[in-house]
PDB file of C-alpha atoms and ligand atoms in Angstrom:
ATOM      1  CA  UNK A 571     111.125  49.803 105.207  1.00 90.00           C
ATOM      2  CA  UNK A 572     108.002  51.203 103.599  1.00 90.00           C
ATOM      3  CA  UNK A 573     106.673  54.660 104.307  1.00 90.00           C
ATOM      4  CA  UNK A 574     103.918  56.645 102.630  1.00 89.00           C
ATOM      5  CA  UNK A 575     104.435  58.833  99.615  1.00 84.00           C
ATOM      6  CA  UNK A 576     102.999  62.124 100.943  1.00 77.00           C
ATOM      7  CA  UNK A 577     100.650  62.489  98.040  1.00 73.00           C
ATOM      8  CA  UNK A 578      96.928  62.038  97.502  1.00 72.00           C
ATOM      9  CA  UNK A 579      95.516  61.708  94.023  1.00 80.00           C
ATOM     10  CA  UNK A 580      94.771  59.282  91.243  1.00 86.00           C
ATOM     11  CA  UNK A 581      96.977  56.443  90.014  1.00 89.00           C
ATOM     12  CA  UNK A 582      97.748  58.518  86.922  1.00 89.00           C
ATOM     13  CA  UNK A 583      98.751  61.607  88.906  1.00 89.00           C
ATOM     14  CA  UNK A 584     100.968  59.440  91.072  1.00 90.00           C
ATOM     15  CA  UNK A 585     102.674  57.936  88.007  1.00 89.00           C
ATOM     16  CA  UNK A 586     103.295  61.379  86.538  1.00 88.00           C
ATOM     17  CA  UNK A 587     104.917  62.644  89.733  1.00 87.00           C
ATOM     18  CA  UNK A 588     107.270  59.703  90.065  1.00 88.00           C
ATOM     19  CA  UNK A 589     109.790  60.906  87.501  1.00 85.00           C
ATOM     20  CA  UNK A 590     110.989  63.668  89.810  1.00 88.00           C
ATOM     21  CA  UNK A 591     113.176  62.161  92.563  1.00 86.00           C
ATOM     22  CA  UNK A 592     113.099  65.420  94.524  1.00 88.00           C
ATOM     23  CA  UNK A 593     109.345  65.530  94.612  1.00 84.00           C
ATOM     24  CA  UNK A 594     108.911  63.609  97.855  1.00 86.00           C
ATOM     25  CA  UNK A 595     112.492  62.873  98.895  1.00 92.00           C
ATOM     26  CA  UNK A 596     112.582  62.190 102.651  1.00 92.00           C
ATOM     27  CA  UNK A 597     114.759  64.771 104.431  1.00 93.00           C
ATOM     28  CA  UNK A 598     115.885  62.298 107.064  1.00 94.00           C
ATOM     29  CA  UNK A 599     116.166  58.559 107.571  1.00 95.00           C
ATOM     30  CA  UNK A 600     113.113  57.030 109.285  1.00 91.00           C
ATOM     31  CA  UNK A 601     115.231  54.056 110.383  1.00 91.00           C
ATOM     32  CA  UNK A 602     118.447  55.461 111.867  1.00 94.00           C
ATOM     33  CA  UNK A 603     117.076  59.035 112.108  1.00 93.00           C
ATOM     34  CA  UNK A 604     120.162  60.588 110.502  1.00 93.00           C
ATOM     35  CA  UNK A 605     119.183  64.097 109.482  1.00 94.00           C
ATOM     36  CA  UNK A 606     120.402  63.917 105.902  1.00 92.00           C
ATOM     37  CA  UNK A 607     118.299  63.749 102.737  1.00 93.00           C
ATOM     38  CA  UNK A 608     118.133  60.228 101.301  1.00 95.00           C
ATOM     39  CA  UNK A 609     119.548  59.312  97.866  1.00 95.00           C
ATOM     40  CA  UNK A 610     117.259  58.194  95.065  1.00 95.00           C
ATOM     41  CA  UNK A 611     117.730  54.440  94.645  1.00 95.00           C
ATOM     42  CA  UNK A 612     115.619  53.326  91.704  1.00 95.00           C
ATOM     43  CA  UNK A 613     112.226  51.700  91.776  1.00 95.00           C
ATOM     44  CA  UNK A 614     110.551  48.423  92.333  1.00 93.00           C
ATOM     45  CA  UNK A 615     107.363  47.404  90.634  1.00 94.00           C
ATOM     46  CA  UNK A 616     104.212  45.986  92.116  1.00 94.00           C
ATOM     47  CA  UNK A 617     100.822  45.113  90.771  1.00 95.00           C
ATOM     48  CA  UNK A 618      97.773  47.198  91.547  1.00 96.00           C
ATOM     49  CA  UNK A 619      94.083  46.614  91.037  1.00 95.00           C
ATOM     50  CA  UNK A 620      92.058  49.794  91.405  1.00 94.00           C
ATOM     51  CA  UNK A 621      88.474  50.532  90.350  1.00 92.00           C
ATOM     52  CA  UNK A 622      89.652  51.587  86.874  1.00 90.00           C
ATOM     53  CA  UNK A 623      93.209  50.258  86.758  1.00 93.00           C
ATOM     54  CA  UNK A 624      94.732  46.798  86.651  1.00 94.00           C
ATOM     55  CA  UNK A 625      98.438  46.783  86.044  1.00 95.00           C
ATOM     56  CA  UNK A 626     101.883  47.481  87.355  1.00 96.00           C
ATOM     57  CA  UNK A 627     102.985  50.619  89.153  1.00 95.00           C
ATOM     58  CA  UNK A 628     106.473  51.701  90.126  1.00 95.00           C
ATOM     59  CA  UNK A 629     107.371  52.478  93.713  1.00 95.00           C
ATOM     60  CA  UNK A 630     110.285  54.801  94.346  1.00 94.00           C
ATOM     61  CA  UNK A 631     113.072  53.737  96.636  1.00 95.00           C
ATOM     62  CA  UNK A 632     115.599  55.854  98.513  1.00 96.00           C
ATOM     63  CA  UNK A 633     118.817  54.835 100.209  1.00 96.00           C
ATOM     64  CA  UNK A 634     120.187  56.153 103.481  1.00 96.00           C
ATOM     65  CA  UNK A 635     123.934  56.608 103.069  1.00 95.00           C
ATOM     66  CA  UNK A 636     124.435  56.422 106.831  1.00 96.00           C
ATOM     67  CA  UNK A 637     122.802  53.064 107.590  1.00 96.00           C
ATOM     68  CA  UNK A 638     122.720  51.698 104.009  1.00 96.00           C
ATOM     69  CA  UNK A 639     119.073  50.689 104.324  1.00 95.00           C
ATOM     70  CA  UNK A 640     116.402  51.482 101.783  1.00 95.00           C
ATOM     71  CA  UNK A 641     113.072  53.207 102.242  1.00 94.00           C
ATOM     72  CA  UNK A 642     110.296  52.839  99.707  1.00 93.00           C
ATOM     73  CA  UNK A 643     107.533  55.363  99.264  1.00 93.00           C
ATOM     74  CA  UNK A 644     104.179  53.679  98.837  1.00 93.00           C
ATOM     75  CA  UNK A 645     101.338  55.736  97.370  1.00 93.00           C
ATOM     76  CA  UNK A 646      98.544  56.312  99.857  1.00 91.00           C
ATOM     77  CA  UNK A 647      95.977  54.405  97.834  1.00 93.00           C
ATOM     78  CA  UNK A 648      97.660  51.047  98.480  1.00 93.00           C
ATOM     79  CA  UNK A 649      98.061  48.929 101.574  1.00 93.00           C
ATOM     80  CA  UNK A 650     101.395  47.158 102.023  1.00 91.00           C
ATOM     81  CA  UNK A 651     101.413  43.556 100.719  1.00 91.00           C
ATOM     82  CA  UNK A 652      97.954  43.794  99.128  1.00 94.00           C
ATOM     83  CA  UNK A 653      97.412  43.960  95.406  1.00 95.00           C
ATOM     84  CA  UNK A 654      94.026  45.687  95.448  1.00 96.00           C
ATOM     85  CA  UNK A 655      93.819  49.383  96.224  1.00 95.00           C
ATOM     86  CA  UNK A 656      92.421  50.647  99.485  1.00 95.00           C
ATOM     87  CA  UNK A 657      89.332  51.932  97.627  1.00 94.00           C
ATOM     88  CA  UNK A 658      88.582  48.494  96.173  1.00 95.00           C
ATOM     89  CA  UNK A 659      89.006  46.828  99.557  1.00 96.00           C
ATOM     90  CA  UNK A 660      86.905  49.482 101.316  1.00 96.00           C
ATOM     91  CA  UNK A 661      84.052  49.147  98.801  1.00 95.00           C
ATOM     92  CA  UNK A 662      84.008  45.392  99.276  1.00 96.00           C
ATOM     93  CA  UNK A 663      84.086  45.550 103.079  1.00 96.00           C
ATOM     94  CA  UNK A 664      81.229  48.073 103.103  1.00 96.00           C
ATOM     95  CA  UNK A 665      79.135  45.972 100.715  1.00 95.00           C
ATOM     96  CA  UNK A 666      79.704  42.789 102.688  1.00 96.00           C
ATOM     97  CA  UNK A 667      79.801  44.003 106.295  1.00 96.00           C
ATOM     98  CA  UNK A 668      77.670  47.165 106.357  1.00 93.00           C
ATOM     99  CA  UNK A 669      75.172  46.424 103.604  1.00 93.00           C
ATOM    100  CA  UNK A 670      75.170  42.705 104.429  1.00 94.00           C
ATOM    101  CA  UNK A 671      75.489  41.549 100.832  1.00 95.00           C
ATOM    102  CA  UNK A 672      76.449  37.931 100.340  1.00 95.00           C
ATOM    103  CA  UNK A 673      80.130  37.199  99.749  1.00 94.00           C
ATOM    104  CA  UNK A 674      79.387  36.258  96.175  1.00 94.00           C
ATOM    105  CA  UNK A 675      77.119  39.260  95.615  1.00 93.00           C
ATOM    106  CA  UNK A 676      79.686  41.688  96.972  1.00 93.00           C
ATOM    107  CA  UNK A 677      82.406  40.071  94.845  1.00 92.00           C
ATOM    108  CA  UNK A 678      80.246  40.269  91.706  1.00 88.00           C
ATOM    109  CA  UNK A 679      79.310  43.918  92.209  1.00 82.00           C
ATOM    110  CA  UNK A 680      82.849  44.885  93.223  1.00 82.00           C
ATOM    111  CA  UNK A 681      84.860  46.994  90.825  1.00 82.00           C
ATOM    112  CA  UNK A 682      86.394  45.132  89.123  1.00 86.00           C
ATOM    113  CA  UNK A 683      84.451  41.874  89.822  1.00 88.00           C
ATOM    114  CA  UNK A 684      86.667  39.328  91.538  1.00 92.00           C
ATOM    115  CA  UNK A 685      86.684  35.852  93.055  1.00 93.00           C
ATOM    116  CA  UNK A 686      84.801  35.892  96.376  1.00 94.00           C
ATOM    117  CA  UNK A 687      87.724  34.173  98.116  1.00 95.00           C
ATOM    118  CA  UNK A 688      89.748  37.354  97.829  1.00 95.00           C
ATOM    119  CA  UNK A 689      87.044  39.315  99.648  1.00 96.00           C
ATOM    120  CA  UNK A 690      86.680  36.571 102.221  1.00 96.00           C
ATOM    121  CA  UNK A 691      90.386  36.924 103.014  1.00 95.00           C
ATOM    122  CA  UNK A 692      89.978  40.705 103.549  1.00 96.00           C
ATOM    123  CA  UNK A 693      86.910  40.195 105.739  1.00 97.00           C
ATOM    124  CA  UNK A 694      88.770  37.686 107.908  1.00 96.00           C
ATOM    125  CA  UNK A 695      91.694  40.032 108.362  1.00 96.00           C
ATOM    126  CA  UNK A 696      89.443  43.025 108.989  1.00 97.00           C
ATOM    127  CA  UNK A 697      87.471  41.176 111.682  1.00 97.00           C
ATOM    128  CA  UNK A 698      90.691  40.249 113.457  1.00 96.00           C
ATOM    129  CA  UNK A 699      91.897  43.827 113.293  1.00 95.00           C
ATOM    130  CA  UNK A 700      88.633  45.657 114.114  1.00 97.00           C
ATOM    131  CA  UNK A 701      89.128  46.093 117.861  1.00 96.00           C
ATOM    132  CA  UNK A 702      92.656  47.476 117.412  1.00 95.00           C
ATOM    133  CA  UNK A 703      91.375  49.824 114.689  1.00 96.00           C
ATOM    134  CA  UNK A 704      88.673  51.201 117.003  1.00 96.00           C
ATOM    135  CA  UNK A 705      91.285  51.923 119.663  1.00 95.00           C
ATOM    136  CA  UNK A 706      93.739  53.550 117.256  1.00 95.00           C
ATOM    137  CA  UNK A 707      91.134  55.590 115.361  1.00 95.00           C
ATOM    138  CA  UNK A 708      89.734  57.021 118.608  1.00 95.00           C
ATOM    139  CA  UNK A 709      92.574  59.554 118.283  1.00 93.00           C
ATOM    140  CA  UNK A 710      90.941  60.823 115.074  1.00 93.00           C
ATOM    141  CA  UNK A 711      87.217  60.501 115.556  1.00 94.00           C
ATOM    142  CA  UNK A 712      84.535  59.789 118.163  1.00 91.00           C
ATOM    143  CA  UNK A 713      83.854  56.062 118.576  1.00 88.00           C
ATOM    144  CA  UNK A 714      80.421  55.507 117.053  1.00 81.00           C
ATOM    145  CA  UNK A 715      77.716  53.531 118.871  1.00 88.00           C
ATOM    146  CA  UNK A 716      77.655  50.141 117.163  1.00 93.00           C
ATOM    147  CA  UNK A 717      76.720  46.547 117.995  1.00 94.00           C
ATOM    148  CA  UNK A 718      80.301  45.267 117.645  1.00 96.00           C
ATOM    149  CA  UNK A 719      83.865  46.269 116.847  1.00 97.00           C
ATOM    150  CA  UNK A 720      83.504  45.468 113.143  1.00 97.00           C
ATOM    151  CA  UNK A 721      80.596  47.892 112.701  1.00 97.00           C
ATOM    152  CA  UNK A 722      82.219  50.501 114.927  1.00 97.00           C
ATOM    153  CA  UNK A 723      85.506  50.328 113.002  1.00 97.00           C
ATOM    154  CA  UNK A 724      83.641  50.669 109.680  1.00 97.00           C
ATOM    155  CA  UNK A 725      81.685  53.682 110.962  1.00 96.00           C
ATOM    156  CA  UNK A 726      84.897  55.314 112.183  1.00 96.00           C
ATOM    157  CA  UNK A 727      86.639  54.650 108.853  1.00 97.00           C
ATOM    158  CA  UNK A 728      83.694  56.089 106.949  1.00 95.00           C
ATOM    159  CA  UNK A 729      83.648  59.256 109.062  1.00 95.00           C
ATOM    160  CA  UNK A 730      87.419  59.757 108.923  1.00 95.00           C
ATOM    161  CA  UNK A 731      87.846  58.727 105.295  1.00 95.00           C
ATOM    162  CA  UNK A 732      89.695  55.497 104.528  1.00 96.00           C
ATOM    163  CA  UNK A 733      92.782  57.119 103.051  1.00 94.00           C
ATOM    164  CA  UNK A 734      93.097  59.635 105.887  1.00 94.00           C
ATOM    165  CA  UNK A 735      92.692  56.794 108.380  1.00 96.00           C
ATOM    166  CA  UNK A 736      95.288  54.683 106.576  1.00 95.00           C
ATOM    167  CA  UNK A 737      97.709  57.628 106.528  1.00 93.00           C
ATOM    168  CA  UNK A 738      97.299  58.075 110.273  1.00 94.00           C
ATOM    169  CA  UNK A 739      97.512  54.366 111.074  1.00 94.00           C
ATOM    170  CA  UNK A 740     100.481  53.592 108.864  1.00 90.00           C
ATOM    171  CA  UNK A 741     102.555  56.754 109.161  1.00 85.00           C
ATOM    172  CA  UNK A 742     101.589  57.591 112.710  1.00 82.00           C
ATOM    173  CA  UNK A 743     101.332  54.333 114.591  1.00 85.00           C
ATOM    174  CA  UNK A 744     102.682  51.719 112.110  1.00 88.00           C
ATOM    175  CA  UNK A 745      99.365  49.909 112.159  1.00 90.00           C
ATOM    176  CA  UNK A 746      98.190  48.109 109.002  1.00 93.00           C
ATOM    177  CA  UNK A 747      94.508  48.618 108.292  1.00 94.00           C
ATOM    178  CA  UNK A 748      94.069  44.876 107.726  1.00 95.00           C
ATOM    179  CA  UNK A 749      96.804  43.816 110.134  1.00 92.00           C
ATOM    180  CA  UNK A 750     100.425  43.068 109.237  1.00 89.00           C
ATOM    181  CA  UNK A 751     101.133  39.669 107.739  1.00 83.00           C
ATOM    182  CA  UNK A 752     102.460  37.158 110.248  1.00 80.00           C
ATOM    183  CA  UNK A 753     106.208  37.671 110.648  1.00 78.00           C
ATOM    184  CA  UNK A 754     106.012  41.434 110.170  1.00 80.00           C
ATOM    185  CA  UNK A 755     103.896  42.212 113.236  1.00 75.00           C
ATOM    186  CA  UNK A 756     103.728  44.375 115.241  1.00 75.00           C
ATOM    187  CA  UNK A 757     105.184  47.274 113.243  1.00 78.00           C
ATOM    188  CA  UNK A 758     105.685  46.010 109.696  1.00 77.00           C
ATOM    189  CA  UNK A 759     109.410  45.473 110.010  1.00 74.00           C
ATOM    190  CA  UNK A 760     111.235  42.282 109.324  1.00 66.00           C
ATOM    191  CA  UNK A 761     112.922  40.838 112.389  1.00 55.00           C
ATOM    192  CA  UNK A 762     116.688  41.318 112.112  1.00 47.00           C
ATOM    193  CA  UNK A 763     117.524  37.633 111.904  1.00 45.00           C
ATOM    194  CA  UNK A 764     114.393  35.925 110.647  1.00 43.00           C
ATOM    195  CA  UNK A 765     114.882  32.452 109.241  1.00 43.00           C
ATOM    196  CA  UNK A 766     113.621  33.591 105.831  1.00 44.00           C
ATOM    197  CA  UNK A 767     116.429  36.139 105.530  1.00 41.00           C
ATOM    198  CA  UNK A 768     119.203  33.808 106.653  1.00 40.00           C
ATOM    199  CA  UNK A 769     121.529  32.665 103.882  1.00 44.00           C
ATOM    200  CA  UNK A 770     120.973  29.055 102.875  1.00 42.00           C
TER     201      UNK A 770
HETATM  202 ZN1   ZN B1272     119.513  55.470 107.940  1.00 85.97          ZN
END
């Protein structure tokens, strides 16, 4: 299961903090709710594209001794299962959907520039998720007057701050800002006996 690393800062600050396993060690298991601090359980690596970073970051994992399941602590600037940082995705969505730039234009002016298909994929997922975002974010901010859910969701994200909104959505209500990939909906957890996990 993935939860958020309770830390806001740059990629570099995140990397520096990672060496200390006690820094953000969860004091209980979010899966079986045993009230016992989790054990450090190594790292996994994932790629990250941020406005000034394109490389691999480590993500710390902890193990619950009671239920033997792992918990990984994702930094707040990433969305689960997406390579680009939340900032990169937000800048693209604003350029394309609020400022009405063309797909290609928004992709060319994005930091770093990228193939437009990647942005198109985010836009598609964001459109599908917009109504649910408006409903969930109403707990944080006043729904803004807007012609449609896409514009309203963007206005609400801008007023809340994208990272603060992501923290609330992911940690609070297990909602993915762009929607969970198929198979992990509705709460980002793998079904216990999904076909993909079954031994061959
Ligand atoms: Zn547990």
